[in-house]
Structure formats: C-alpha cells, structure tokens
PDB file of C-alpha atoms in Angstrom:
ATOM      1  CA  UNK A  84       0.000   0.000   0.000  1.00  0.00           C
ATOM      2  CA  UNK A  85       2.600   2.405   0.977  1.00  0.00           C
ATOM      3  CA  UNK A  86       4.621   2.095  -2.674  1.00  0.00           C
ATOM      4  CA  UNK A  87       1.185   1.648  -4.167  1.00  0.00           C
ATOM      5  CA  UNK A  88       0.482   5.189  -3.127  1.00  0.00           C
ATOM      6  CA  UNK A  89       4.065   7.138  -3.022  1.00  0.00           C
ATOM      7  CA  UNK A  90       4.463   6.201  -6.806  1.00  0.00           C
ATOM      8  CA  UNK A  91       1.458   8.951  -7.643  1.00  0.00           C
ATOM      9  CA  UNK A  92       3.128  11.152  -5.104  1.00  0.00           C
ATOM     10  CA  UNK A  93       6.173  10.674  -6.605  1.00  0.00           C
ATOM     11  CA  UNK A  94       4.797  11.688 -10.170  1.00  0.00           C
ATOM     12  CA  UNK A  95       2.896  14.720  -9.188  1.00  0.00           C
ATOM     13  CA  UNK A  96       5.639  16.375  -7.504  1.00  0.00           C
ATOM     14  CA  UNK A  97       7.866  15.548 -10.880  1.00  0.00           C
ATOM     15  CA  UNK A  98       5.452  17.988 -12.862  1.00  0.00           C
ATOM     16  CA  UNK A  99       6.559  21.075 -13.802  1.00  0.00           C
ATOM     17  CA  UNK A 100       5.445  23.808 -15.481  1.00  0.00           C
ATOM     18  CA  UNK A 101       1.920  25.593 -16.336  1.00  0.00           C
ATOM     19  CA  UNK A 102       1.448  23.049 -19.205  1.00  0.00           C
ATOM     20  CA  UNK A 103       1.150  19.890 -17.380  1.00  0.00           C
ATOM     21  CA  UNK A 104      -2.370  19.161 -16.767  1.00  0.00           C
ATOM     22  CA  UNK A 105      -5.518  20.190 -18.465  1.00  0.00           C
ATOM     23  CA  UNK A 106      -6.371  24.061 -19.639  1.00  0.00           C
ATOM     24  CA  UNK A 107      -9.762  25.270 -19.386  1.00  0.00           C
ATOM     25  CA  UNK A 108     -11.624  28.846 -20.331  1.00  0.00           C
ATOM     26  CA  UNK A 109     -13.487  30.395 -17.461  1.00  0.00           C
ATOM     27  CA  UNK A 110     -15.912  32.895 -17.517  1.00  0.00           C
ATOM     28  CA  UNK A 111     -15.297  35.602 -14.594  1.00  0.00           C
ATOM     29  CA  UNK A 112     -16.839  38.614 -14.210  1.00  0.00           C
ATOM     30  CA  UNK A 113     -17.897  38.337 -17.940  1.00  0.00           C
ATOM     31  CA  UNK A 114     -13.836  37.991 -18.759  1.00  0.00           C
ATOM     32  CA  UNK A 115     -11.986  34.420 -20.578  1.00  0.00           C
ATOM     33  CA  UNK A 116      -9.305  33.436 -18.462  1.00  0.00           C
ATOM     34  CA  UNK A 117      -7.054  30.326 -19.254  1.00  0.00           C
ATOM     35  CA  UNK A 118      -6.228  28.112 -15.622  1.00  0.00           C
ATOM     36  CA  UNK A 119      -4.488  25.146 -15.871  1.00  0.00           C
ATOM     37  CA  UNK A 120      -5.944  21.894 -13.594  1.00  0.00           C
ATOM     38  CA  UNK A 121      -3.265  19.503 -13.178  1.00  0.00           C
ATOM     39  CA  UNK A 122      -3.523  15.803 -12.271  1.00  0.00           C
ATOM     40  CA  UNK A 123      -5.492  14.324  -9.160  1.00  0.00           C
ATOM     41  CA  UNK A 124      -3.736  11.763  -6.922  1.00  0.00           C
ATOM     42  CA  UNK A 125      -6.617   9.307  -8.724  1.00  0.00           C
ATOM     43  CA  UNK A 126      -6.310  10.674 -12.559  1.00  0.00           C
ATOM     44  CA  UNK A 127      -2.326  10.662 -11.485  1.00  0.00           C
ATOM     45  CA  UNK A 128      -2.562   6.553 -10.878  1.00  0.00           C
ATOM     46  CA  UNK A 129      -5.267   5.852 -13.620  1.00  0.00           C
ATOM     47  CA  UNK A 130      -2.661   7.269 -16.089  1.00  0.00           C
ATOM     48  CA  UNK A 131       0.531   5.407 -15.159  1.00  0.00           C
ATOM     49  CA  UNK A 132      -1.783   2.707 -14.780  1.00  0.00           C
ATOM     50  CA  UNK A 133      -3.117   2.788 -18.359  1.00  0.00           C
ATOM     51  CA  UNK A 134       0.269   3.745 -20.232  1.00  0.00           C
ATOM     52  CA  UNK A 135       2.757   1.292 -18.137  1.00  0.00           C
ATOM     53  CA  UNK A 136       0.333  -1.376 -16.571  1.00  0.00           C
ATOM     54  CA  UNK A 137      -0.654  -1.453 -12.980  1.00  0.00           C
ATOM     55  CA  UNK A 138       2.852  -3.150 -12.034  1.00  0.00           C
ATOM     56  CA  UNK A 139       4.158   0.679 -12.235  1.00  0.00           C
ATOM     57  CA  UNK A 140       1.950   1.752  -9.120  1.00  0.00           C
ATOM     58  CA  UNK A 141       4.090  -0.689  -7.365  1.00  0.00           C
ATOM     59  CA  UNK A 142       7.660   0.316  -8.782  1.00  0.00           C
ATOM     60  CA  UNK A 143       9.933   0.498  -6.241  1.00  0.00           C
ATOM     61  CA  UNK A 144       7.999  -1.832  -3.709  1.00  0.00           C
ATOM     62  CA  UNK A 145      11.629  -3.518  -2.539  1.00  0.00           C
ATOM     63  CA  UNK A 146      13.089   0.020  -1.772  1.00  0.00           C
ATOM     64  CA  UNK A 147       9.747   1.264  -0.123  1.00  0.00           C
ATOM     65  CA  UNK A 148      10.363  -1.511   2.540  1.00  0.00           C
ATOM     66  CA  UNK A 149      14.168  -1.038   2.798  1.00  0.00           C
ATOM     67  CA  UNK A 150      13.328   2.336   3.264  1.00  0.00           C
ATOM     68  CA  UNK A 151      10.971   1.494   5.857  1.00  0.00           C
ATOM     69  CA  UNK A 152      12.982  -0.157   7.796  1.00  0.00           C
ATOM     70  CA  UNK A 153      15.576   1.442   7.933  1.00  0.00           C
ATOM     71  CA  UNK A 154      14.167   4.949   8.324  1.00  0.00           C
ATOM     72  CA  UNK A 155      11.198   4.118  10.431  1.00  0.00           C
ATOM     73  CA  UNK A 156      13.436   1.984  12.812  1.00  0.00           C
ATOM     74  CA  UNK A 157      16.235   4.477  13.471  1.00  0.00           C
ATOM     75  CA  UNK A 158      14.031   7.445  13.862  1.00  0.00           C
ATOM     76  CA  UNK A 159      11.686   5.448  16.837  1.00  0.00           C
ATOM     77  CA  UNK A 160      14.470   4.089  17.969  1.00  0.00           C
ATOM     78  CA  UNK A 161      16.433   7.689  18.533  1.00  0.00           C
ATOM     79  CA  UNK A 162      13.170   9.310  19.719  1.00  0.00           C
ATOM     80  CA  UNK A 163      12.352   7.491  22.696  1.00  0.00           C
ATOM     81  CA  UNK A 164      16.585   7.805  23.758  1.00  0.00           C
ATOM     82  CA  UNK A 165      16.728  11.441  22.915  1.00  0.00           C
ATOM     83  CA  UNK A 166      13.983  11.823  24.947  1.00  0.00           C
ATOM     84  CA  UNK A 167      15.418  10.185  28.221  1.00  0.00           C
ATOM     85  CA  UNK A 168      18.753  12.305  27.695  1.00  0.00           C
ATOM     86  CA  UNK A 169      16.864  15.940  27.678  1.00  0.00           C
ATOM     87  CA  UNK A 170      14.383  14.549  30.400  1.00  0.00           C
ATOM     88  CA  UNK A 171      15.321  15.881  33.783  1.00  0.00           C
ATOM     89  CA  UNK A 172      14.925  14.779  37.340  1.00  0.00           C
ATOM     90  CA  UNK A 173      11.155  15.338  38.808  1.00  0.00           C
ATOM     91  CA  UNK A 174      10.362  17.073  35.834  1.00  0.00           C
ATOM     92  CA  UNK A 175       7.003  15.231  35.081  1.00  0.00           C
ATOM     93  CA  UNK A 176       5.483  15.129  32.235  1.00  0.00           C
ATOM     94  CA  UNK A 177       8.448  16.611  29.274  1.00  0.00           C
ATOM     95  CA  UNK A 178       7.653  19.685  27.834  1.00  0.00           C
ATOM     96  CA  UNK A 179       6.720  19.908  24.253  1.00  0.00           C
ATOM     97  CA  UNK A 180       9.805  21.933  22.913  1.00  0.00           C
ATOM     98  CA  UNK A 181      11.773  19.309  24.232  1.00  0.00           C
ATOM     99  CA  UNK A 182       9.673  16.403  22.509  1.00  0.00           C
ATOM    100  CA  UNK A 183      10.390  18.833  18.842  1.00  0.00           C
ATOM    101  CA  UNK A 184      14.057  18.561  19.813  1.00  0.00           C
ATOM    102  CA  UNK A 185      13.992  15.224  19.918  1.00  0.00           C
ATOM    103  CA  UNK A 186      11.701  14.709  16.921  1.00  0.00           C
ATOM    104  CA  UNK A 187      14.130  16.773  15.115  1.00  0.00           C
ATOM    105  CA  UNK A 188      17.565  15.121  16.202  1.00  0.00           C
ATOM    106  CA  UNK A 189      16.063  11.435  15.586  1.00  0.00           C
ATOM    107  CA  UNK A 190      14.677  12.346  12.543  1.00  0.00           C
ATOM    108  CA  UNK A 191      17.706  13.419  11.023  1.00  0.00           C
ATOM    109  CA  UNK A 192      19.662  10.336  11.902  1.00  0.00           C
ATOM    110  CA  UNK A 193      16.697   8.414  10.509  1.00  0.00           C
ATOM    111  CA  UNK A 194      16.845  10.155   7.283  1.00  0.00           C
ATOM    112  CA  UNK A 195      20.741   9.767   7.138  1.00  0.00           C
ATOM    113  CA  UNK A 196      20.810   5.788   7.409  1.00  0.00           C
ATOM    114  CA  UNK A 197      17.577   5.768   4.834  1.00  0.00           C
ATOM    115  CA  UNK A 198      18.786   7.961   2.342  1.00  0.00           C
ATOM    116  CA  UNK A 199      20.026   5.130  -0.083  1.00  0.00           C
ATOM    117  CA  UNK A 200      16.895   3.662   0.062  1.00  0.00           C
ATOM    118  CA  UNK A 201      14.773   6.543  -0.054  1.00  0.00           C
ATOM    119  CA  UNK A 202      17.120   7.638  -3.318  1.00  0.00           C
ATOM    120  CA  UNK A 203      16.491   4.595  -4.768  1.00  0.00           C
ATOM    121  CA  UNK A 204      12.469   4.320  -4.166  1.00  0.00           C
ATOM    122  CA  UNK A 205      12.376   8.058  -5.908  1.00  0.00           C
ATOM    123  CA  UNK A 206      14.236   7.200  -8.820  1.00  0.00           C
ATOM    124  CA  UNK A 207      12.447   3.498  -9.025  1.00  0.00           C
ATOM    125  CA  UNK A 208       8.956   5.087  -8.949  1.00  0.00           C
ATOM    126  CA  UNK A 209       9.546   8.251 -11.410  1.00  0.00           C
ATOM    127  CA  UNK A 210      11.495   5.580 -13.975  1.00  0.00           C
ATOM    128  CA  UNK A 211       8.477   5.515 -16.126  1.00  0.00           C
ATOM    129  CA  UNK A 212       8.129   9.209 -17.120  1.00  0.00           C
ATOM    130  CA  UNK A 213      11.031   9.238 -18.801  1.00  0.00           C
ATOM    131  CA  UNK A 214      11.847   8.688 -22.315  1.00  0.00           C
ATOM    132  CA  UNK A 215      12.914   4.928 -22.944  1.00  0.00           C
ATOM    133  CA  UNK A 216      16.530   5.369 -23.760  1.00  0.00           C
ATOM    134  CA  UNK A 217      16.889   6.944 -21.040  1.00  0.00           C
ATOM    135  CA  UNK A 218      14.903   4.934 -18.052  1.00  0.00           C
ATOM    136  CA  UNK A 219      17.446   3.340 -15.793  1.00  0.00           C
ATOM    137  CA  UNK A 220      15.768   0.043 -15.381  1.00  0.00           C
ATOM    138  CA  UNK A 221      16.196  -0.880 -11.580  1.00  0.00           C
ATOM    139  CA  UNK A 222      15.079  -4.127 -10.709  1.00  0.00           C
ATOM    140  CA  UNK A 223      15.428  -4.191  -7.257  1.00  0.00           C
ATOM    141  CA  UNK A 224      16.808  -2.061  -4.330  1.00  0.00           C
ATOM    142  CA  UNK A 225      19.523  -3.962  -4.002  1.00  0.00           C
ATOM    143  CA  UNK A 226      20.326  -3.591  -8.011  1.00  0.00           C
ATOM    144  CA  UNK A 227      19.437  -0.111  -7.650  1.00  0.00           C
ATOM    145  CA  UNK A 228      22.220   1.034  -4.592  1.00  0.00           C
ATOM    146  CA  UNK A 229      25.237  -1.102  -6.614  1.00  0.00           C
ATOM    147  CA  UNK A 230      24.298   0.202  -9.864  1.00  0.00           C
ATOM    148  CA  UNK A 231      24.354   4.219  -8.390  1.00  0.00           C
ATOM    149  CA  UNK A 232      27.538   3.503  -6.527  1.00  0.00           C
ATOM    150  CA  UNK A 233      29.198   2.245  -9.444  1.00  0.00           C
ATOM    151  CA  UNK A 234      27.986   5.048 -11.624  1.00  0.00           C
ATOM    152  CA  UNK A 235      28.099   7.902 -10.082  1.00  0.00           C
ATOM    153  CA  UNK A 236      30.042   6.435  -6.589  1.00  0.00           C
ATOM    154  CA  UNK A 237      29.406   5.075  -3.386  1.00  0.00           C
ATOM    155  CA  UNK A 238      28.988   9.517  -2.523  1.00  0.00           C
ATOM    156  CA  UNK A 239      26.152   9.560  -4.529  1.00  0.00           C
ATOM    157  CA  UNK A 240      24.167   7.303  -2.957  1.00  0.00           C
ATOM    158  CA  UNK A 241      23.280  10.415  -0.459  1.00  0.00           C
ATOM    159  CA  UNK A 242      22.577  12.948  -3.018  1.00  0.00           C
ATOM    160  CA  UNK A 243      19.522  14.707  -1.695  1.00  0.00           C
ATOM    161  CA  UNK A 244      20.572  14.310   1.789  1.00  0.00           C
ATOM    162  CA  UNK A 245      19.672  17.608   2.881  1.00  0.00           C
ATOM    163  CA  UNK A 246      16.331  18.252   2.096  1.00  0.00           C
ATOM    164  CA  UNK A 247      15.934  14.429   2.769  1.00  0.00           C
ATOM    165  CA  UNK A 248      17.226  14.939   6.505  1.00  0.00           C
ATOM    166  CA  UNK A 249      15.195  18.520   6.646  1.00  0.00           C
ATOM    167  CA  UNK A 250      12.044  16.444   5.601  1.00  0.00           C
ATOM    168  CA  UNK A 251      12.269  14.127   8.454  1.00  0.00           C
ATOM    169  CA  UNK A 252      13.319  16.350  11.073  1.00  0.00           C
ATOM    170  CA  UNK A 253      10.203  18.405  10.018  1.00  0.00           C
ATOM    171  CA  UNK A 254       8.326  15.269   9.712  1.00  0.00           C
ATOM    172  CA  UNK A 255       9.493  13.452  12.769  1.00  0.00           C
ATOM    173  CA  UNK A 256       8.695  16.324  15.137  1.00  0.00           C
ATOM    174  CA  UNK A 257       5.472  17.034  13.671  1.00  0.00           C
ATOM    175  CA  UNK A 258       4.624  12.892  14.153  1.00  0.00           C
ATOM    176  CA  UNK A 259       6.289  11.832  17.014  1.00  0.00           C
ATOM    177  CA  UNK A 260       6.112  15.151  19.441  1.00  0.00           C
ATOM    178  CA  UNK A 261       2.648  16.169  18.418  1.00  0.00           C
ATOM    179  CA  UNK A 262       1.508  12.268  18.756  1.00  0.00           C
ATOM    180  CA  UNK A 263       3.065  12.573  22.267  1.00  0.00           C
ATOM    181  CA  UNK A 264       1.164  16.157  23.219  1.00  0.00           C
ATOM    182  CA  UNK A 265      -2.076  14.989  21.182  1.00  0.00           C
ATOM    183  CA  UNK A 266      -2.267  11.797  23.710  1.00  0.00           C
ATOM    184  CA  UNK A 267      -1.825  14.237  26.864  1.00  0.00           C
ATOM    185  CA  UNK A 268      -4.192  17.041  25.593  1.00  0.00           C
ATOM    186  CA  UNK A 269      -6.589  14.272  24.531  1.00  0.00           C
ATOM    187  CA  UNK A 270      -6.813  11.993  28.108  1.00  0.00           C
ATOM    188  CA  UNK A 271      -7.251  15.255  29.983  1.00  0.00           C
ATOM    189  CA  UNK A 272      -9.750  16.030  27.860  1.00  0.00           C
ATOM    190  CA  UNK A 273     -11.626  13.166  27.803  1.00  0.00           C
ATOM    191  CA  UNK A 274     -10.467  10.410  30.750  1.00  0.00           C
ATOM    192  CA  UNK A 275      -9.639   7.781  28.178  1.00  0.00           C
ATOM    193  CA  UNK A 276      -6.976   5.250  29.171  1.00  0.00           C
ATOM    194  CA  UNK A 277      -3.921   4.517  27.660  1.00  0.00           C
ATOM    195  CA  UNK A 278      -6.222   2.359  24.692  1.00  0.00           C
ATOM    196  CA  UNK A 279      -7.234   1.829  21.069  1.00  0.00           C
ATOM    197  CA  UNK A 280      -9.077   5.681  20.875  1.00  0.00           C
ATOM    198  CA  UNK A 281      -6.265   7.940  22.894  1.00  0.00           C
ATOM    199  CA  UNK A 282      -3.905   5.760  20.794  1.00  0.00           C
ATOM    200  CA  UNK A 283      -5.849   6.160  17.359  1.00  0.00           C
ATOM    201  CA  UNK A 284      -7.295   9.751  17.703  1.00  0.00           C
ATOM    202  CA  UNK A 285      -3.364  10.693  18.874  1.00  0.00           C
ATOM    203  CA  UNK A 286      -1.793   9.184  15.899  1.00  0.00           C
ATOM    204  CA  UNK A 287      -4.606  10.499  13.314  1.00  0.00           C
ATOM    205  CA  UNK A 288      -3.949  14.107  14.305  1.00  0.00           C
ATOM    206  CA  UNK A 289      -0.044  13.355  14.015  1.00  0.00           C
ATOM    207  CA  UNK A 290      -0.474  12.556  10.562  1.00  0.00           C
ATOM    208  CA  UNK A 291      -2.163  15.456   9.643  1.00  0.00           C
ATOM    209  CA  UNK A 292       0.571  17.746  11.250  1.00  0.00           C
ATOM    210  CA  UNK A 293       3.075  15.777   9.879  1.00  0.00           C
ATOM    211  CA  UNK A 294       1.463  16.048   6.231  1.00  0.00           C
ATOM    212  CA  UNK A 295       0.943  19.500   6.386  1.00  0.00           C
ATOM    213  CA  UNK A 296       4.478  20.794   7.400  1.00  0.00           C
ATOM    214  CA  UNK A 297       6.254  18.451   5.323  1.00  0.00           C
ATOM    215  CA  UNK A 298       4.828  18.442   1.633  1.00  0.00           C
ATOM    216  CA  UNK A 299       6.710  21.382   0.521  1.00  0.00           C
ATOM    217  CA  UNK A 300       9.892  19.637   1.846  1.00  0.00           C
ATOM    218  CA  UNK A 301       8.688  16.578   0.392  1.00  0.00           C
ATOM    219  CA  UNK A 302       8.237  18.172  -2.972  1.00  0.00           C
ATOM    220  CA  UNK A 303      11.452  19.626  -3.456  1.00  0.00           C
ATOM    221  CA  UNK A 304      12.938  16.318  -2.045  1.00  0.00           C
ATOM    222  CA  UNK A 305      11.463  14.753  -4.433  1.00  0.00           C
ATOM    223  CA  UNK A 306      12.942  16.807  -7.383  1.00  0.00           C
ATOM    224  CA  UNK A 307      16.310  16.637  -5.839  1.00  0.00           C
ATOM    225  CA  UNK A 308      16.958  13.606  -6.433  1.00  0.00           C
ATOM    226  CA  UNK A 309      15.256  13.398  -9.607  1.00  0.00           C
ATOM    227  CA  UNK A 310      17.131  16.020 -11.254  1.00  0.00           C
ATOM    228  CA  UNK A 311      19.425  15.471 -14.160  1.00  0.00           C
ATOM    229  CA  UNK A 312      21.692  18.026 -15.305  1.00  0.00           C
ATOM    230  CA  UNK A 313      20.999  20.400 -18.420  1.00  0.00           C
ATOM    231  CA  UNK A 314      22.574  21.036 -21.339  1.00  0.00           C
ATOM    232  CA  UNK A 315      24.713  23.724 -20.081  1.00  0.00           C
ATOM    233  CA  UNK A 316      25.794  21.388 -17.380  1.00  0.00           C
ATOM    234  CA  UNK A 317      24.424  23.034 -14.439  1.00  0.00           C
ATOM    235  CA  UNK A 318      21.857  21.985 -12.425  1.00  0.00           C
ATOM    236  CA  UNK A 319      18.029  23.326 -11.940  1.00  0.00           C
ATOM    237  CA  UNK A 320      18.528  23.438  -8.594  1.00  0.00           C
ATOM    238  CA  UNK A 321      21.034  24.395  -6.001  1.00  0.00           C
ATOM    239  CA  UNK A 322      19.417  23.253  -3.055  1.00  0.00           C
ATOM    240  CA  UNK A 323      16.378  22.804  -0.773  1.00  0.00           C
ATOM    241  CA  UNK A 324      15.287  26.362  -0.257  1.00  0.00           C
ATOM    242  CA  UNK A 325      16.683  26.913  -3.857  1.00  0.00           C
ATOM    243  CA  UNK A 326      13.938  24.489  -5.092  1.00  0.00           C
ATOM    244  CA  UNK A 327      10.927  25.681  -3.358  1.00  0.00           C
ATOM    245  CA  UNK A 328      11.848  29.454  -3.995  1.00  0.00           C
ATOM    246  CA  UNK A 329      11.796  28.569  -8.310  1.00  0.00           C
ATOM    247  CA  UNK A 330       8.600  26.180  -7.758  1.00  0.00           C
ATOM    248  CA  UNK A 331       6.796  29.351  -6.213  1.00  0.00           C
ATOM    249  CA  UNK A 332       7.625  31.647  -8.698  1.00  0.00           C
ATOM    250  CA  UNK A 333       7.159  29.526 -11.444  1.00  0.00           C
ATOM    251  CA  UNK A 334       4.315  26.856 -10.389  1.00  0.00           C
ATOM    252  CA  UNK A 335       2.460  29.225  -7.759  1.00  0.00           C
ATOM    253  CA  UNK A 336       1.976  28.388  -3.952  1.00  0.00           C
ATOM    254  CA  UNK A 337      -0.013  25.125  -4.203  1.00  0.00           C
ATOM    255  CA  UNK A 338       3.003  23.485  -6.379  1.00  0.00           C
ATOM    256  CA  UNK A 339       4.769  23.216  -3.172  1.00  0.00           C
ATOM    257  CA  UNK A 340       1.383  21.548  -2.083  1.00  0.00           C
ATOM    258  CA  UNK A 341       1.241  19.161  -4.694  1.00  0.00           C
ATOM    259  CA  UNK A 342       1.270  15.161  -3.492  1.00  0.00           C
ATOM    260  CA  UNK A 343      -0.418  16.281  -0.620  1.00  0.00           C
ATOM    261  CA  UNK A 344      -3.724  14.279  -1.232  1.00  0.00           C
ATOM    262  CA  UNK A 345      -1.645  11.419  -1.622  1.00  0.00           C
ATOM    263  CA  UNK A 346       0.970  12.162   1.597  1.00  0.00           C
ATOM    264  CA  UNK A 347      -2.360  12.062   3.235  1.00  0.00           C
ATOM    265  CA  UNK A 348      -3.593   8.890   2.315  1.00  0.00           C
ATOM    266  CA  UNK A 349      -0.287   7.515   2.828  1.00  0.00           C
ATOM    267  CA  UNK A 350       0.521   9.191   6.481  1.00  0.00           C
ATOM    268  CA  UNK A 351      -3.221   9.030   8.193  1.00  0.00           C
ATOM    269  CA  UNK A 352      -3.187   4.900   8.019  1.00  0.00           C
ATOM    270  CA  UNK A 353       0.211   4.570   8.228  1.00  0.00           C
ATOM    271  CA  UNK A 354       0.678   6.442  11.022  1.00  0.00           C
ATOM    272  CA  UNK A 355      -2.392   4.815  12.619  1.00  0.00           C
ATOM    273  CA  UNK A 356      -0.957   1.307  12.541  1.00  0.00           C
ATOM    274  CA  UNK A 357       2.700   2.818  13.185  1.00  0.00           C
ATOM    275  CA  UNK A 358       2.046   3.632  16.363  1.00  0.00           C
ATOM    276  CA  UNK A 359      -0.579   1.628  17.780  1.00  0.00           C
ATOM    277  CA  UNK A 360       2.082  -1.582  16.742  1.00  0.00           C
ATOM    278  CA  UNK A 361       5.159   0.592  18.464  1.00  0.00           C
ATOM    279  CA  UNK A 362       2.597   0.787  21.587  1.00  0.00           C
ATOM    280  CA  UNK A 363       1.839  -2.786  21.482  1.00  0.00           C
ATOM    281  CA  UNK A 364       5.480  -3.807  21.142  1.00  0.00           C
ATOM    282  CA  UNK A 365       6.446  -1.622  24.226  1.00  0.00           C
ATOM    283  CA  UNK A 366       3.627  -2.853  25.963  1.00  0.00           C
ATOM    284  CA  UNK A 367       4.872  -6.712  25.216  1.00  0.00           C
ATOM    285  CA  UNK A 368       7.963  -6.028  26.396  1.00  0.00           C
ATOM    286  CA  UNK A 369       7.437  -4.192  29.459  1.00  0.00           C
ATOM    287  CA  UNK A 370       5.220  -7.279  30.466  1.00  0.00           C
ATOM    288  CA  UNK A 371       7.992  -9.669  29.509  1.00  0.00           C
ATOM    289  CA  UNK A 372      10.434  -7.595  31.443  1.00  0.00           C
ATOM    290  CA  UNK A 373       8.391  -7.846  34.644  1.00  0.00           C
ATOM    291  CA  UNK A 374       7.885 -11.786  34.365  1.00  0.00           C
TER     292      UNK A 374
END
C-alpha cells in the first residue's frame, strides 16, 4: 500500500510547469481566463496505470520496505533515547519543545541511514516518465544502490541528503512530538486510558501535522533527487530552499502543495498502525520484562 500510493506522489511532484495538466476557459466577471488543472492523486494513478500497466503503481515496492525499515526503525528508535537524555529529574510530564528537539535530532539520523533507500524508491517510482533510452531500469533495491555507486560512486548514494534529513526532522517532530502532546491534551480532555481511541485519535492528528508541514519539503525532495543536469551542465537546482523558492515563482503556492492528497492517504493509516504496533510492542515487552 505504501509504494502503491508514493508512486502517484512521486509523479505529481515531478510535474513542472503551467502546461502539465488540463487548460480550461473560465468565464469571470464576464472575462476568458485560461487556468491550468493539473492531475489528481486518482487521474495521477489511472494514467501510469493505463500507459505502463498497474505493475508501475508498485515500482519500487523492494526500496519502499528497505526504506521502511531502515528509516522508520532508526528514527523510533532515537526518539524514545533522545527523549530520556533531555528529560530531567522530577520534571514530570516533558515539555513539548523538548519532545520537537527530539523529533528533530532522531529524525535526522533516521533520514541519514535511509537515504540510499529513499534515493532509490524516488528514482524506481519516477522511472516511467522518462523517455525509454533513457529509463534506468532498476530491478530491485539492491540492483538499484550497486548500480548508483558504481555510476556515479558510493557519494552519490546520499545525493539529496539535505532536504531528505530537513524532511524528516520536520516530519518526525510534527509525528512523534505532536503524537506525544495529542495523547496528553486528549486523556485530559476526555479520561480515556492509555487504549485503542487515545492511541488512534493521537496518531490520526499526528499525521495530519506531519502532512501539512512536510509536503513542501517533500516536494522539493522529491525533485532533488530526480534532477538530471541540463545542457549547459548546471543543475536546476542548487538546493532545498533553492527548489521551493523557483517552484513558487514559477508553479504558484499550491506546487509546493502538490502530493499532498496522496501524503495524506499515505501518512493518516500509516501512522495509525505505526504507532498503535510501536505501543503494542512496548507494551509486550514491558510485560515480559516484569515476568
């Protein structure tokens, strides 16, 4: 499900440009005027779906769950030990700026370890856009990591690091801190015990944070790593902020938006079964600790 849905992510962020997408003439206030209606996340998968068979919404499936893995597990992992190094002494419950710091730091070290992956699920899942000669024709993570380190070097295998790592700081602290605060706000508010609706309504509003403040991160991510040089040789562009600046002024503000219907999709469930499975694990092995 995850690649299923990241592969029409994947291709909306890739467009560029007022031409991509349909134009339509609108009457307002008795004047023509020419907008341009790109893609939804479902026309998005219905055409790669139609033009390269429904094996393309699952390109990159063996990178998705390397990525996964490693990614997923580093960044829990870090979170809960970052947060008993800036816990103090008969401080209670751990303020919420200290819960973003350690979103942040974990998140970064997640992103770091997953970056070959995540390079290789991007490049996997936009394969198909591309003219045929020049499609790299990945068959597998694994292919996909020796192939880039012998091409390009074992270097490039963390090209996009930046944004990647400024993506999942962002998105780390938005899950794990706000899933944190949601579950205090929420059992004051309510009484509810440490069970399947704190746990659920917790994680839900998590994801939407976590959508919201990392999509135009995500986007320019996303085109990172893409990128291939010009003609001139140069690059289209330098760098995170470098990206998102040019995709404003060229795209408008909701291009830095776009993939967010299907970051949604992706982050709500996910994020559901995420955590209630990292809360039944910790709950399993506290028990098994105390027998």
């Amino acid at each position: 499900m995850d690649a299923f849905v990241w592969c029409r992510k994947v291709r909306m962020q890739l467009e560029t440009g007022p031409s991509i997408g349909t134009e339509e003439l609108i009457d307002t206030t008795n004047r023509m005027h020419r907008v341009t209606r790109h893609p939804s996340m479902l026309r998005t998968g219905w055409r790669v779906a139609m033009e390269e068979g429904v094996g393309a919404l699952y390109n990159g499936l063996t990178a998705s769950m390397a990525r996964q893995v490693l990614y997923t597990g580093t960044r829990f992992g870090a979170y809960d030990i970052s947060k008993g190094l800036l816990s103090s002494t008969g401080e209670g419950s751990m303020p919420f700026h200290k819960k973003v710091i350690a979103g942040l730091g974990s998140g970064a070290m997640g992103a770091m370890v997953g970056n070959p992956a995540d390079l290789a699920l991007v490049r996997m899942q936009a394969d198909g856009r591309l003219p045929p000669a020049q499609r790299r024709k990945y068959v597998n993570v694994g292919h996909a990591v020796v192939t880039i380190a012998k091409e390009e070097g074992v270097c490039s295998l963390w090209r996009g690091c930046l944004p990647t790592v400024n993506r999942a700081m962002v998105v780390t602290a938005s899950q794990l801190a706000v899933y944190d605060q949601a579950k205090l706000e929420i059992r004051q508010a309510t009484g509810w015990g440490n069970g399947l609706p704190l746990q659920a309504s917790a994680s839900f509003a998590a994801g939407v944070v976590a959508a919201l403040t990392s999509t135009p991160m995500d986007v320019a991510k996303t085109r990172l790593m893409d990128m291939k040089a010009l003609p001139d040789g140069t690059k289209p562009y330098r760098g995170t902020m470098d990206c998102i600046t040019k995709t404003l002024y060229n795209e408008g503000f909701f291009a830095i938006y776009r993939g967010l219907g299907p970051i949604l999709a992706r982050q709500l469930p996910l994020n559901v079964v995420q955590f209630l499975s990292v809360e039944w694990c910790v709950n399993l092995y506290t028990t098994l600790n105390k027998a």
